[in-house]
PDB file of C-alpha atoms in Angstrom:
ATOM      1  CA  TYR A 779     171.183  99.700 124.603  1.00 97.00           C
ATOM      2  CA  THR A 780     170.900 103.083 122.765  1.00 96.00           C
ATOM      3  CA  TYR A 781     167.805 105.909 123.298  1.00 96.00           C
ATOM      4  CA  LEU A 782     167.670 108.647 120.764  1.00 95.00           C
ATOM      5  CA  ASP A 783     165.280 111.565 121.145  1.00 95.00           C
ATOM      6  CA  THR A 784     164.512 111.888 117.655  1.00 94.00           C
ATOM      7  CA  GLU A 785     162.311 114.581 117.816  1.00 94.00           C
ATOM      8  CA  ASN A 786     162.880 117.439 115.307  1.00 93.00           C
ATOM      9  CA  ARG A 787     162.698 120.609 117.633  1.00 93.00           C
ATOM     10  CA  ILE A 788     161.513 122.958 114.654  1.00 94.00           C
ATOM     11  CA  THR A 789     158.598 120.509 113.396  1.00 94.00           C
ATOM     12  CA  GLY A 790     158.103 118.817 116.376  1.00 94.00           C
ATOM     13  CA  ASN A 791     158.028 115.328 114.079  1.00 95.00           C
ATOM     14  CA  GLU A 792     160.391 112.265 114.517  1.00 95.00           C
ATOM     15  CA  LEU A 793     163.374 112.298 112.303  1.00 94.00           C
ATOM     16  CA  GLU A 794     163.054 109.862 109.620  1.00 91.00           C
ATOM     17  CA  GLU A 795     164.721 106.271 109.587  1.00 89.00           C
ATOM     18  CA  ARG A 796     165.617 107.071 113.027  1.00 92.00           C
ATOM     19  CA  PRO A 797     164.355 104.702 115.842  1.00 94.00           C
ATOM     20  CA  ASN A 798     163.976 105.729 119.353  1.00 95.00           C
ATOM     21  CA  HIS A 799     165.233 102.359 120.973  1.00 97.00           C
ATOM     22  CA  ARG A 800     168.022  99.999 119.790  1.00 96.00           C
ATOM     23  CA  ILE A 801     169.832  97.284 121.296  1.00 98.00           C
ATOM     24  CA  ASP A 802     173.006  95.499 120.680  1.00 98.00           C
ATOM     25  CA  ILE A 803     174.141  92.069 122.233  1.00 98.00           C
ATOM     26  CA  SER A 804     177.113  89.799 121.612  1.00 98.00           C
ATOM     27  CA  MET A 805     178.108  86.736 123.012  1.00 98.00           C
ATOM     28  CA  ALA A 806     181.439  84.677 122.342  1.00 98.00           C
ATOM     29  CA  GLY A 807     182.675  81.387 123.218  1.00 98.00           C
ATOM     30  CA  ARG A 808     186.092  79.653 122.640  1.00 97.00           C
ATOM     31  CA  TRP A 809     187.157  75.861 123.076  1.00 97.00           C
ATOM     32  CA  PRO A 810     191.067  75.971 122.920  1.00 94.00           C
ATOM     33  CA  SER A 811     191.210  72.181 122.995  1.00 94.00           C
ATOM     34  CA  ALA A 812     189.109  72.229 119.867  1.00 95.00           C
ATOM     35  CA  GLY A 813     190.506  75.178 118.340  1.00 95.00           C
ATOM     36  CA  LEU A 814     186.976  76.697 118.012  1.00 97.00           C
ATOM     37  CA  SER A 815     185.467  80.063 118.557  1.00 97.00           C
ATOM     38  CA  VAL A 816     182.082  80.926 118.055  1.00 98.00           C
ATOM     39  CA  PHE A 817     180.491  84.355 118.176  1.00 98.00           C
ATOM     40  CA  LEU A 818     176.701  85.492 118.277  1.00 98.00           C
ATOM     41  CA  GLU A 819     175.541  88.819 117.783  1.00 97.00           C
ATOM     42  CA  GLY A 820     171.991  90.455 117.821  1.00 97.00           C
ATOM     43  CA  ARG A 821     170.762  93.607 117.181  1.00 94.00           C
ATOM     44  CA  TYR A 822     167.149  95.016 117.640  1.00 95.00           C
ATOM     45  CA  THR A 823     166.054  98.325 115.860  1.00 93.00           C
ATOM     46  CA  GLY A 824     162.910  99.708 117.191  1.00 94.00           C
ATOM     47  CA  ARG A 825     159.916 101.206 115.118  1.00 94.00           C
ATOM     48  CA  ARG A 826     160.599 104.501 113.150  1.00 93.00           C
ATOM     49  CA  TYR A 827     159.047 106.791 110.545  1.00 93.00           C
ATOM     50  CA  ALA A 828     160.151 106.182 107.049  1.00 89.00           C
ATOM     51  CA  ASP A 829     159.211 110.095 106.224  1.00 91.00           C
ATOM     52  CA  ALA A 830     159.548 113.471 107.656  1.00 92.00           C
ATOM     53  CA  GLY A 831     156.085 114.023 107.809  1.00 94.00           C
ATOM     54  CA  ASN A 832     155.588 111.008 109.807  1.00 95.00           C
ATOM     55  CA  GLU A 833     152.539 109.328 107.860  1.00 94.00           C
ATOM     56  CA  ASP A 834     154.696 106.087 107.185  1.00 92.00           C
ATOM     57  CA  ARG A 835     155.468 104.092 110.467  1.00 92.00           C
ATOM     58  CA  LEU A 836     157.911 101.172 109.876  1.00 90.00           C
ATOM     59  CA  GLY A 837     157.837  98.345 112.217  1.00 89.00           C
ATOM     60  CA  GLY A 838     161.090  96.926 114.540  1.00 91.00           C
ATOM     61  CA  TYR A 839     163.040  94.551 113.357  1.00 92.00           C
ATOM     62  CA  THR A 840     165.796  91.834 114.885  1.00 92.00           C
ATOM     63  CA  LEU A 841     168.777  90.663 113.150  1.00 93.00           C
ATOM     64  CA  VAL A 842     171.296  87.954 114.287  1.00 96.00           C
ATOM     65  CA  ASP A 843     174.648  87.081 113.246  1.00 96.00           C
ATOM     66  CA  LEU A 844     176.654  83.846 113.658  1.00 98.00           C
ATOM     67  CA  THR A 845     180.274  83.414 113.166  1.00 98.00           C
ATOM     68  CA  VAL A 846     182.221  80.120 113.699  1.00 98.00           C
ATOM     69  CA  ASN A 847     186.259  79.770 113.529  1.00 97.00           C
ATOM     70  CA  LYS A 848     188.392  76.752 113.451  1.00 97.00           C
ATOM     71  CA  ASP A 849     192.223  77.174 113.754  1.00 95.00           C
ATOM     72  CA  LEU A 850     193.970  75.322 111.167  1.00 94.00           C
ATOM     73  CA  GLY A 851     197.397  75.929 112.485  1.00 88.00           C
ATOM     74  CA  ASN A 852     199.215  79.062 114.271  1.00 86.00           C
ATOM     75  CA  SER A 853     198.715  81.452 111.308  1.00 91.00           C
ATOM     76  CA  CYS A 854     195.866  79.773 109.900  1.00 95.00           C
ATOM     77  CA  GLN A 855     191.980  79.938 110.479  1.00 96.00           C
ATOM     78  CA  ALA A 856     189.018  78.987 108.411  1.00 97.00           C
ATOM     79  CA  PHE A 857     185.788  80.658 109.265  1.00 97.00           C
ATOM     80  CA  ILE A 858     181.904  80.541 108.130  1.00 98.00           C
ATOM     81  CA  ARG A 859     179.667  83.444 108.892  1.00 96.00           C
ATOM     82  CA  PHE A 860     175.959  83.593 108.582  1.00 95.00           C
ATOM     83  CA  ASP A 861     174.878  87.169 108.310  1.00 92.00           C
ATOM     84  CA  ASN A 862     170.980  87.726 109.193  1.00 91.00           C
ATOM     85  CA  LEU A 863     170.718  84.232 110.253  1.00 93.00           C
ATOM     86  CA  LEU A 864     166.775  84.714 110.582  1.00 91.00           C
ATOM     87  CA  GLY A 865     166.389  85.389 106.951  1.00 90.00           C
ATOM     88  CA  LYS A 866     164.641  88.570 107.245  1.00 88.00           C
ATOM     89  CA  LYS A 867     163.605  90.173 103.887  1.00 86.00           C
ATOM     90  CA  GLY A 868     162.553  93.767 102.755  1.00 78.00           C
ATOM     91  CA  ILE A 869     163.578  96.101 105.659  1.00 79.00           C
ATOM     92  CA  GLU A 870     163.500  99.383 104.026  1.00 70.00           C
ATOM     93  CA  ASP A 871     166.115 101.348 105.648  1.00 67.00           C
ATOM     94  CA  ALA A 872     168.590  98.747 106.547  1.00 61.00           C
ATOM     95  CA  TYR A 873     171.458  98.715 104.405  1.00 65.00           C
ATOM     96  CA  ASP A 874     171.912  95.287 102.373  1.00 63.00           C
ATOM     97  CA  VAL A 875     169.340  93.035 104.133  1.00 71.00           C
ATOM     98  CA  ASP A 876     167.427  91.231 102.194  1.00 81.00           C
ATOM     99  CA  GLY A 877     167.951  87.168 103.395  1.00 88.00           C
ATOM    100  CA  THR A 878     170.469  85.160 104.681  1.00 92.00           C
ATOM    101  CA  GLU A 879     174.193  85.351 103.654  1.00 91.00           C
ATOM    102  CA  ILE A 880     176.638  82.747 103.934  1.00 94.00           C
ATOM    103  CA  LEU A 881     179.967  83.505 103.882  1.00 95.00           C
ATOM    104  CA  ALA A 882     183.008  81.156 104.426  1.00 97.00           C
ATOM    105  CA  GLY A 883     186.815  81.159 103.641  1.00 97.00           C
ATOM    106  CA  ILE A 884     190.291  80.962 105.239  1.00 96.00           C
ATOM    107  CA  SER A 885     192.389  83.778 106.897  1.00 93.00           C
ATOM    108  CA  VAL A 886     196.378  83.571 106.946  1.00 94.00           C
ATOM    109  CA  THR A 887     198.339  85.712 109.261  1.00 91.00           C
ATOM    110  CA  LEU A 888     201.645  86.500 107.918  1.00 89.00           C
TER     111      LEU A 888
END
């Protein structure tokens, strides 16, 4: 959990695009006998202002990501990752958040 005092001490307004509250949580599970690992991450970003004059207030939002890894041998692993699992769209100040993204691939360690 992060609390940020976002008051501009000169103007008395809140800083733009800076939430007072943010929560990050992550959970991981591993099943060695199946060669599987799962990672679940969540982020809550609280309400904040879009402008320095504090006239345009933005709502809070929650993002959830899920990653599943499968061991394919001692040095090889397949993965699938779902970013923004809840499919949030149109979050004004969040970089590159516009629906769910699915990524998959194979990782090899040499």
